[in-house]
Amino acid sequence: MTWSKIASTCLALLALFLMAIAQQMRAQLTIEFPKLEQAVINNFGPRNAPDVKALQTTLGTLQNKSVKDQLIGVNAFFDEHIQYATDDIVFKQTDYWATPSEFFGHSRGDCEDYAIAKYVALLHLGVDSAKLRLIYVKARIGRSRVTQAHMVLGYYETPSSDPLVLDSLVSNVLPGSERTDLVPVFSFNDSGIWQPGQASQVSSSTSRLSRWRDVIERMKLEGISRGS
């Protein structure tokens, strides 16, 4: 085989490899609702399992709606079905990121748990994952200058646009520019990390976010993962 044929073969294999990677990255995240419901029943009993079916029904009604309607609908669902509570109360830990089955099973959770569940639900609806980011912020308490760590979910129509913010403590979905009580620290999703005001990623790896990496792996056991 000549070098030109070898080079052509290598390029063809590389092209196929890159196409496979691109296909995997585009694969939609899906929720296997029977498996998620069974995880709730197995670990927490049947009491809160109906909330899983309620989510499935809600997402079904939102399937053909506009993205904004989907954001509002998903935000309202979790506000209605889950009670806000801090990790020290629910998990007896200072910082724990719950999977959706744990979120439903306890029927309580904090800001990270809400943000993760909303992120998963919107990805299941087919919202572009590149437009969704979990955002760490400093949240001002009342009219004081005191702030506390908080997490919200943001929808970015473009990488540099003003995000729509889904917040566990505020029922309305509002543009980030109207949330003057929030100061972004950094944002991330399952493909990268961003600094405030930057349209491009500062890192393509989320490995340093150990809790995020851990919750992604645990969600797979509950039937929440990207297809092949």
Short mmCIF file of C-alpha atoms in Angstrom, two decimals, residues 60-157:
data_model
loop_
_atom_site.label_atom_id
_atom_site.label_comp_id
_atom_site.label_asym_id
_atom_site.label_seq_id
_atom_site.Cartn_x
_atom_site.Cartn_y
_atom_site.Cartn_z
CA GLY A 60 -45.54 15.13 27.68
CA THR A 61 -47.77 18.21 27.64
CA LEU A 62 -44.72 20.46 27.18
CA GLN A 63 -43.19 18.42 24.37
CA ASN A 64 -44.37 20.60 21.47
CA LYS A 65 -44.38 23.93 23.29
CA SER A 66 -41.93 26.78 22.78
CA VAL A 67 -38.66 26.66 24.72
CA LYS A 68 -39.83 29.53 26.94
CA ASP A 69 -43.03 27.67 27.78
CA GLN A 70 -40.95 24.59 28.56
CA LEU A 71 -38.70 26.58 30.89
CA ILE A 72 -41.72 28.04 32.70
CA GLY A 73 -43.51 24.67 32.85
CA VAL A 74 -40.53 22.75 34.23
CA ASN A 75 -39.77 25.48 36.75
CA ALA A 76 -43.39 25.50 37.96
CA PHE A 77 -43.53 21.71 38.24
CA PHE A 78 -40.65 21.44 40.67
CA ASP A 79 -41.79 24.49 42.63
CA GLU A 80 -45.15 22.76 43.11
CA HIS A 81 -43.99 19.22 43.87
CA ILE A 82 -40.78 19.67 45.88
CA GLN A 83 -40.24 21.50 49.15
CA TYR A 84 -37.06 23.54 49.58
CA ALA A 85 -34.81 22.24 52.38
CA THR A 86 -31.08 22.43 53.02
CA ASP A 87 -28.67 19.48 52.89
CA ASP A 88 -28.09 19.41 56.63
CA ILE A 89 -31.81 18.74 57.13
CA VAL A 90 -32.38 16.29 54.27
CA PHE A 91 -29.06 14.44 54.03
CA LYS A 92 -27.34 15.34 57.31
CA GLN A 93 -24.41 16.71 55.27
CA THR A 94 -23.12 20.19 54.56
CA ASP A 95 -23.10 19.80 50.76
CA TYR A 96 -24.76 16.95 48.89
CA TRP A 97 -25.93 16.89 45.26
CA ALA A 98 -29.00 14.70 44.89
CA THR A 99 -30.01 12.67 41.87
CA PRO A 100 -33.61 13.03 40.65
CA SER A 101 -34.67 9.80 42.40
CA GLU A 102 -33.28 11.12 45.71
CA PHE A 103 -34.94 14.47 45.04
CA PHE A 104 -38.31 12.79 44.46
CA GLY A 105 -37.78 10.24 47.20
CA HIS A 106 -37.24 12.86 49.89
CA SER A 107 -39.63 15.30 48.21
CA ARG A 108 -37.22 17.96 49.45
CA GLY A 109 -33.95 19.45 48.31
CA ASP A 110 -31.82 22.56 48.00
CA CYS A 111 -30.76 24.80 45.12
CA GLU A 112 -28.34 22.34 43.48
CA ASP A 113 -30.95 19.59 43.54
CA TYR A 114 -33.56 21.81 41.89
CA ALA A 115 -31.10 23.00 39.25
CA ILE A 116 -29.99 19.46 38.38
CA ALA A 117 -33.56 18.13 38.16
CA LYS A 118 -34.67 21.04 35.93
CA TYR A 119 -31.60 20.58 33.74
CA VAL A 120 -32.38 16.88 33.26
CA ALA A 121 -36.07 17.53 32.55
CA LEU A 122 -35.30 20.17 29.90
CA LEU A 123 -32.70 18.00 28.21
CA HIS A 124 -35.29 15.20 28.06
CA LEU A 125 -37.59 17.64 26.26
CA GLY A 126 -34.88 18.16 23.68
CA VAL A 127 -33.66 21.60 24.72
CA ASP A 128 -30.15 22.10 23.33
CA SER A 129 -27.66 21.17 26.06
CA ALA A 130 -25.29 23.87 24.79
CA LYS A 131 -27.88 26.46 25.84
CA LEU A 132 -28.31 25.21 29.40
CA ARG A 133 -25.86 25.85 32.23
CA LEU A 134 -25.93 25.41 35.97
CA ILE A 135 -24.73 28.72 37.41
CA TYR A 136 -23.01 29.19 40.74
CA VAL A 137 -23.88 32.63 42.08
CA LYS A 138 -23.55 34.80 45.14
CA ALA A 139 -27.12 35.60 46.18
CA ARG A 140 -27.76 38.76 48.15
CA ILE A 141 -30.00 38.20 51.15
CA GLY A 142 -32.83 40.74 51.24
CA ARG A 143 -31.63 44.34 51.07
CA SER A 144 -28.42 43.64 52.92
CA ARG A 145 -24.93 43.28 51.48
CA VAL A 146 -24.68 39.79 52.89
CA THR A 147 -24.46 37.07 50.24
CA GLN A 148 -24.62 33.30 50.27
CA ALA A 149 -23.61 30.61 47.79
CA HIS A 150 -26.49 29.59 45.57
CA MET A 151 -27.12 27.72 42.31
CA VAL A 152 -29.60 28.44 39.53
CA LEU A 153 -30.18 27.09 36.04
CA GLY A 154 -29.67 29.40 33.07
CA TYR A 155 -30.93 29.17 29.48
CA TYR A 156 -28.71 31.00 26.96
CA GLU A 157 -30.25 31.56 23.53
#
